[in-house]
Amino acid sequence: MQTTMTNKPEKPVHLNPWRRWSWLIWLVLVAGVYTWAITGLHFTGLQESAGSVSKSIVHGLVNPDWAYVYNGSGEDLVSLIIQTLAIALLGTFVSALISVPFAFWAARGEHEWGHLRSGSGKIVLTLIRTFPEIVLAIMFIKAVGPGSYAGVLAVSIHSIGMLGKLFSEAIENMDRGAEEAIVSAGGNSPQVFMLATIPTIMPEFISYTLYRFEIAVRSASILGMVGAGGIGTPMIFAIQTRAWSRVGIILLGIVVMVLLIDTLSEQLRKRLI
């Protein structure tokens, strides 16, 4: 018994016009935004002294002031780089400790009011990190005076918002297996927290803190420009007096410091994760 099979013609697939031409629409939107941004810039031309100043800057950067590296005055490059590292380290350490309760506040939970608690915590952390570090530094300079103390406060407060957000995400994404095991064995809440929660999230907390320290080193190098201590203070003075050789050695010191900190932090984070 033979059966005949008839092949029905397939219906043509009609693509959604939006899906077909969406790339072109996005291209036009992006081009429009760039065009609007470029036309909003008002170029007034180069200054007459641009050529000579540029040559002086390049000459100073190529021929840095090596005598400024260390002269024992406490205002040399080495001393101020150590001060910059101290500002970044202390600011990051303080913010890491204060960020922990903020992180548990902002972490999303499974309780009845968990979303409300988490939402309020996230709003607070967002408000904290809304203020740039340089703005906080200017505000603290008015309160406590210029110097390293204002820089530490600026780095600490701003880092609370950043680390609190990262810590809360680590808490939300942590593996709950150890907590469930202790609960099933009859453990109470403090035992679950100390024996399961803290050991599970601590490696990520330390990793995020090291990453934040890398950023704080760069920030502390700039805060001195507004009087918050560190290597930024002599750099802004050198720029104002057009001592480009001094600017060159300061920039070289900042580059070496950042490279060393980034390399060391990366190696430590690889061991933790």
Tab-separated table of C-alpha atoms in Angstrom:
chain	number	residue	atom	x	y	z
A	1	MET	CA	0.000	0.000	0.000
A	2	GLN	CA	1.593	3.206	-1.143
A	3	THR	CA	0.953	6.495	0.474
A	4	THR	CA	1.480	9.677	-1.374
A	5	MET	CA	2.869	12.594	0.562
A	6	THR	CA	2.152	16.055	-0.681
A	7	ASN	CA	4.604	18.791	0.211
A	8	LYS	CA	2.721	21.880	1.182
A	9	PRO	CA	4.438	25.083	0.215
A	10	GLU	CA	5.979	26.828	3.219
A	11	LYS	CA	4.545	30.141	4.132
A	12	PRO	CA	6.971	32.978	3.692
A	13	VAL	CA	8.338	34.321	6.957
A	14	HIS	CA	7.542	37.976	7.313
A	15	LEU	CA	10.109	39.744	9.447
A	16	ASN	CA	9.039	42.483	11.750
A	17	PRO	CA	9.878	45.810	10.024
A	18	TRP	CA	11.216	47.185	13.323
A	19	ARG	CA	13.567	44.214	13.708
A	20	ARG	CA	14.729	44.575	10.106
A	21	TRP	CA	15.456	48.310	10.189
A	22	SER	CA	16.231	48.807	13.889
A	23	TRP	CA	19.988	49.020	13.235
A	24	LEU	CA	19.426	51.876	10.798
A	25	ILE	CA	17.237	53.739	13.282
A	26	TRP	CA	19.842	53.366	16.029
A	27	LEU	CA	22.549	54.500	13.603
A	28	VAL	CA	20.594	57.646	12.764
A	29	LEU	CA	19.966	58.349	16.481
A	30	VAL	CA	23.633	57.932	17.405
A	31	ALA	CA	24.736	60.085	14.467
A	32	GLY	CA	22.206	62.726	15.490
A	33	VAL	CA	23.491	62.778	19.085
A	34	TYR	CA	27.114	63.097	17.949
A	35	THR	CA	26.198	65.834	15.496
A	36	TRP	CA	24.329	67.741	18.183
A	37	ALA	CA	27.282	67.368	20.596
A	38	ILE	CA	29.893	68.492	18.061
A	39	THR	CA	27.904	71.491	16.844
A	40	GLY	CA	27.472	72.565	20.464
A	41	LEU	CA	31.237	73.034	20.822
A	42	HIS	CA	32.436	76.539	20.056
A	43	PHE	CA	36.041	76.420	18.867
A	44	THR	CA	37.634	79.860	19.215
A	45	GLY	CA	40.988	78.963	17.674
A	46	LEU	CA	44.487	78.484	19.081
A	47	GLN	CA	46.273	81.020	21.211
A	48	GLU	CA	49.291	82.803	19.761
A	49	SER	CA	51.529	81.266	22.415
A	50	ALA	CA	50.243	77.708	21.817
A	51	GLY	CA	53.324	76.645	19.862
A	52	SER	CA	55.926	77.871	22.357
A	53	VAL	CA	53.965	76.604	25.358
A	54	SER	CA	53.534	73.165	23.777
A	55	LYS	CA	57.281	72.954	23.111
A	56	SER	CA	58.014	73.895	26.725
A	57	ILE	CA	55.585	71.256	28.017
A	58	VAL	CA	57.062	68.511	25.836
A	59	HIS	CA	60.634	69.532	26.752
A	60	GLY	CA	59.793	69.469	30.453
A	61	LEU	CA	58.058	66.088	30.266
A	62	VAL	CA	60.963	64.574	28.343
A	63	ASN	CA	63.529	66.093	30.736
A	64	PRO	CA	62.035	65.583	34.223
A	65	ASP	CA	63.497	67.170	37.342
A	66	TRP	CA	65.303	64.160	38.839
A	67	ALA	CA	66.561	66.216	41.791
A	68	TYR	CA	62.977	66.410	43.057
A	69	VAL	CA	62.700	62.628	43.524
A	70	TYR	CA	64.083	62.780	47.066
A	71	ASN	CA	65.775	65.632	48.901
A	72	GLY	CA	64.846	64.882	52.517
A	73	SER	CA	62.588	67.914	52.894
A	74	GLY	CA	59.368	65.928	53.248
A	75	GLU	CA	57.981	67.790	50.238
A	76	ASP	CA	59.781	65.694	47.636
A	77	LEU	CA	58.265	63.169	45.237
A	78	VAL	CA	58.848	60.056	47.348
A	79	SER	CA	57.427	61.619	50.514
A	80	LEU	CA	54.312	62.921	48.788
A	81	ILE	CA	53.696	59.632	46.974
A	82	ILE	CA	53.823	57.858	50.344
A	83	GLN	CA	51.349	60.448	51.662
A	84	THR	CA	49.085	59.822	48.666
A	85	LEU	CA	49.175	56.072	49.269
A	86	ALA	CA	48.392	56.647	52.953
A	87	ILE	CA	45.342	58.771	52.047
A	88	ALA	CA	44.067	56.111	49.649
A	89	LEU	CA	44.788	53.217	52.028
A	90	LEU	CA	43.203	54.799	55.095
A	91	GLY	CA	40.204	56.062	53.143
A	92	THR	CA	39.598	52.638	51.600
A	93	PHE	CA	40.027	50.817	54.937
A	94	VAL	CA	37.566	53.097	56.745
A	95	SER	CA	35.013	52.885	53.932
A	96	ALA	CA	35.315	49.083	53.763
A	97	LEU	CA	34.386	48.776	57.438
A	98	ILE	CA	31.494	51.241	57.262
A	99	SER	CA	30.195	49.744	53.992
A	100	VAL	CA	29.447	46.329	55.535
A	101	PRO	CA	26.254	47.328	57.443
A	102	PHE	CA	25.159	49.421	54.450
A	103	ALA	CA	25.640	46.365	52.231
A	104	PHE	CA	23.416	44.143	54.389
A	105	TRP	CA	20.869	46.956	54.480
A	106	ALA	CA	20.800	47.245	50.671
A	107	ALA	CA	20.992	43.505	49.909
A	108	ARG	CA	17.734	42.054	48.617
A	109	GLY	CA	16.169	39.575	51.060
A	110	GLU	CA	13.336	37.061	51.054
A	111	HIS	CA	11.454	38.485	54.023
A	112	GLU	CA	8.114	40.224	53.751
A	113	TRP	CA	9.586	43.714	53.989
A	114	GLY	CA	12.853	42.749	52.302
A	115	HIS	CA	12.257	44.686	49.096
A	116	LEU	CA	11.315	47.851	50.975
A	117	ARG	CA	14.405	47.619	53.184
A	118	SER	CA	16.634	46.845	50.203
A	119	GLY	CA	15.198	49.690	48.149
A	120	SER	CA	15.787	52.248	50.871
A	121	GLY	CA	19.365	51.031	51.319
A	122	LYS	CA	20.087	51.247	47.600
A	123	ILE	CA	18.711	54.796	47.505
A	124	VAL	CA	20.991	55.849	50.365
A	125	LEU	CA	24.065	54.317	48.688
A	126	THR	CA	23.166	56.022	45.418
A	127	LEU	CA	22.886	59.374	47.166
A	128	ILE	CA	26.262	58.868	48.849
A	129	ARG	CA	28.140	58.108	45.643
A	130	THR	CA	26.395	60.886	43.721
A	131	PHE	CA	28.903	63.423	45.065
A	132	PRO	CA	32.278	63.230	43.267
A	133	GLU	CA	35.339	62.912	45.462
A	134	ILE	CA	36.723	66.277	44.409
A	135	VAL	CA	33.462	67.995	45.437
A	136	LEU	CA	33.543	66.201	48.793
A	137	ALA	CA	37.182	67.252	49.214
A	138	ILE	CA	36.296	70.931	48.686
A	139	MET	CA	33.443	70.622	51.189
A	140	PHE	CA	35.646	68.944	53.822
A	141	ILE	CA	38.411	71.515	53.276
A	142	LYS	CA	35.912	74.181	54.315
A	143	ALA	CA	35.054	72.113	57.405
A	144	VAL	CA	38.433	70.756	58.608
A	145	GLY	CA	40.914	72.840	56.633
A	146	PRO	CA	43.265	71.865	53.794
A	147	GLY	CA	45.479	68.831	54.096
A	148	SER	CA	45.455	65.046	54.098
A	149	TYR	CA	42.599	64.748	56.594
A	150	ALA	CA	40.169	66.296	54.112
A	151	GLY	CA	41.434	63.900	51.442
A	152	VAL	CA	40.880	60.859	53.670
A	153	LEU	CA	37.339	61.977	54.459
A	154	ALA	CA	36.536	62.560	50.790
A	155	VAL	CA	37.853	59.145	49.724
A	156	SER	CA	36.114	57.420	52.641
A	157	ILE	CA	32.657	58.899	52.090
A	158	HIS	CA	32.634	58.403	48.328
A	159	SER	CA	33.964	54.843	48.634
A	160	ILE	CA	31.139	53.917	51.031
A	161	GLY	CA	28.656	54.368	48.215
A	162	MET	CA	30.744	52.350	45.765
A	163	LEU	CA	31.786	49.520	48.090
A	164	GLY	CA	28.330	49.310	49.663
A	165	LYS	CA	26.829	48.668	46.232
A	166	LEU	CA	29.426	46.014	45.334
A	167	PHE	CA	29.168	44.331	48.741
A	168	SER	CA	25.375	44.185	48.555
A	169	GLU	CA	25.548	42.513	45.132
A	170	ALA	CA	28.011	39.968	46.532
A	171	ILE	CA	25.578	39.186	49.369
A	172	GLU	CA	22.663	38.792	46.956
A	173	ASN	CA	24.616	36.425	44.668
A	174	MET	CA	26.335	34.350	47.362
A	175	ASP	CA	25.945	30.577	47.553
A	176	ARG	CA	23.425	29.764	50.296
A	177	GLY	CA	24.415	26.101	50.572
A	178	ALA	CA	26.550	26.534	53.688
A	179	GLU	CA	23.808	28.519	55.435
A	180	GLU	CA	21.209	25.858	54.664
A	181	ALA	CA	23.536	23.128	55.948
A	182	ILE	CA	24.041	24.851	59.301
A	183	VAL	CA	20.315	25.569	59.643
A	184	SER	CA	19.484	21.917	58.927
A	185	ALA	CA	21.991	20.902	61.615
A	186	GLY	CA	20.159	23.073	64.156
A	187	GLY	CA	22.284	26.199	64.034
A	188	ASN	CA	20.851	29.530	65.096
A	189	SER	CA	21.101	32.866	63.285
A	190	PRO	CA	24.403	34.073	64.864
A	191	GLN	CA	26.027	30.715	64.069
A	192	VAL	CA	24.789	30.857	60.482
A	193	PHE	CA	26.144	34.385	60.118
A	194	MET	CA	29.563	33.689	61.636
A	195	LEU	CA	30.176	30.179	60.255
A	196	ALA	CA	28.560	30.420	56.815
A	197	THR	CA	27.750	33.961	55.660
A	198	ILE	CA	30.990	35.710	56.607
A	199	PRO	CA	33.409	33.018	55.276
A	200	THR	CA	31.439	32.833	52.006
A	201	ILE	CA	31.378	36.537	51.194
A	202	MET	CA	34.718	37.572	52.710
A	203	PRO	CA	36.890	36.732	49.642
A	204	GLU	CA	34.678	38.881	47.408
A	205	PHE	CA	34.641	41.675	49.973
A	206	ILE	CA	38.447	41.726	50.069
A	207	SER	CA	38.655	41.556	46.276
A	208	TYR	CA	36.294	44.508	45.859
A	209	THR	CA	38.213	46.447	48.527
A	210	LEU	CA	41.499	45.925	46.678
A	211	TYR	CA	39.868	47.024	43.444
A	212	ARG	CA	38.507	50.121	45.147
A	213	PHE	CA	41.972	50.847	46.567
A	214	GLU	CA	43.344	50.971	43.005
A	215	ILE	CA	40.774	53.647	42.132
A	216	ALA	CA	41.376	55.510	45.403
A	217	VAL	CA	45.086	55.840	44.597
A	218	ARG	CA	44.228	57.653	41.364
A	219	SER	CA	41.656	59.818	43.146
A	220	ALA	CA	44.058	60.749	45.949
A	221	SER	CA	46.576	61.855	43.318
A	222	ILE	CA	44.053	64.402	42.023
A	223	LEU	CA	42.518	65.609	45.300
A	224	GLY	CA	45.696	67.495	46.158
A	225	MET	CA	44.897	69.922	43.337
A	226	VAL	CA	42.158	71.414	45.505
A	227	GLY	CA	44.268	71.301	48.687
A	228	ALA	CA	43.359	67.848	50.049
A	229	GLY	CA	46.957	66.648	50.428
A	230	GLY	CA	49.016	64.205	48.427
A	231	ILE	CA	51.021	64.516	45.235
A	232	GLY	CA	48.383	66.652	43.518
A	233	THR	CA	49.312	69.778	45.498
A	234	PRO	CA	52.873	70.232	44.135
A	235	MET	CA	51.648	69.238	40.679
A	236	ILE	CA	49.104	72.083	40.498
A	237	PHE	CA	51.721	74.513	41.826
A	238	ALA	CA	54.196	73.330	39.180
A	239	ILE	CA	51.575	73.750	36.448
A	240	GLN	CA	50.696	77.259	37.627
A	241	THR	CA	54.379	78.302	37.650
A	242	ARG	CA	54.986	76.459	34.345
A	243	ALA	CA	57.718	74.314	35.891
A	244	TRP	CA	57.208	71.576	33.306
A	245	SER	CA	60.270	69.577	34.379
A	246	ARG	CA	58.728	69.314	37.843
A	247	VAL	CA	55.386	68.315	36.268
A	248	GLY	CA	57.178	65.656	34.231
A	249	ILE	CA	58.789	63.945	37.221
A	250	ILE	CA	55.534	64.105	39.197
A	251	LEU	CA	53.592	62.481	36.350
A	252	LEU	CA	56.287	59.836	36.011
A	253	GLY	CA	56.039	59.089	39.729
A	254	ILE	CA	52.251	58.800	39.539
A	255	VAL	CA	52.494	56.412	36.572
A	256	VAL	CA	55.000	54.166	38.373
A	257	MET	CA	52.932	54.208	41.572
A	258	VAL	CA	49.687	53.319	39.794
A	259	LEU	CA	51.324	50.530	37.772
A	260	LEU	CA	52.847	48.956	40.883
A	261	ILE	CA	49.602	49.185	42.866
A	262	ASP	CA	47.544	47.754	39.995
A	263	THR	CA	49.944	44.841	39.489
A	264	LEU	CA	50.122	43.990	43.190
A	265	SER	CA	46.347	44.277	43.630
A	266	GLU	CA	45.689	42.104	40.591
A	267	GLN	CA	47.959	39.374	41.918
A	268	LEU	CA	46.279	39.448	45.331
A	269	ARG	CA	42.791	39.327	43.793
A	270	LYS	CA	43.747	36.321	41.675
A	271	ARG	CA	44.770	34.462	44.834
A	272	LEU	CA	41.484	35.283	46.547
A	273	ILE	CA	39.071	34.282	43.763
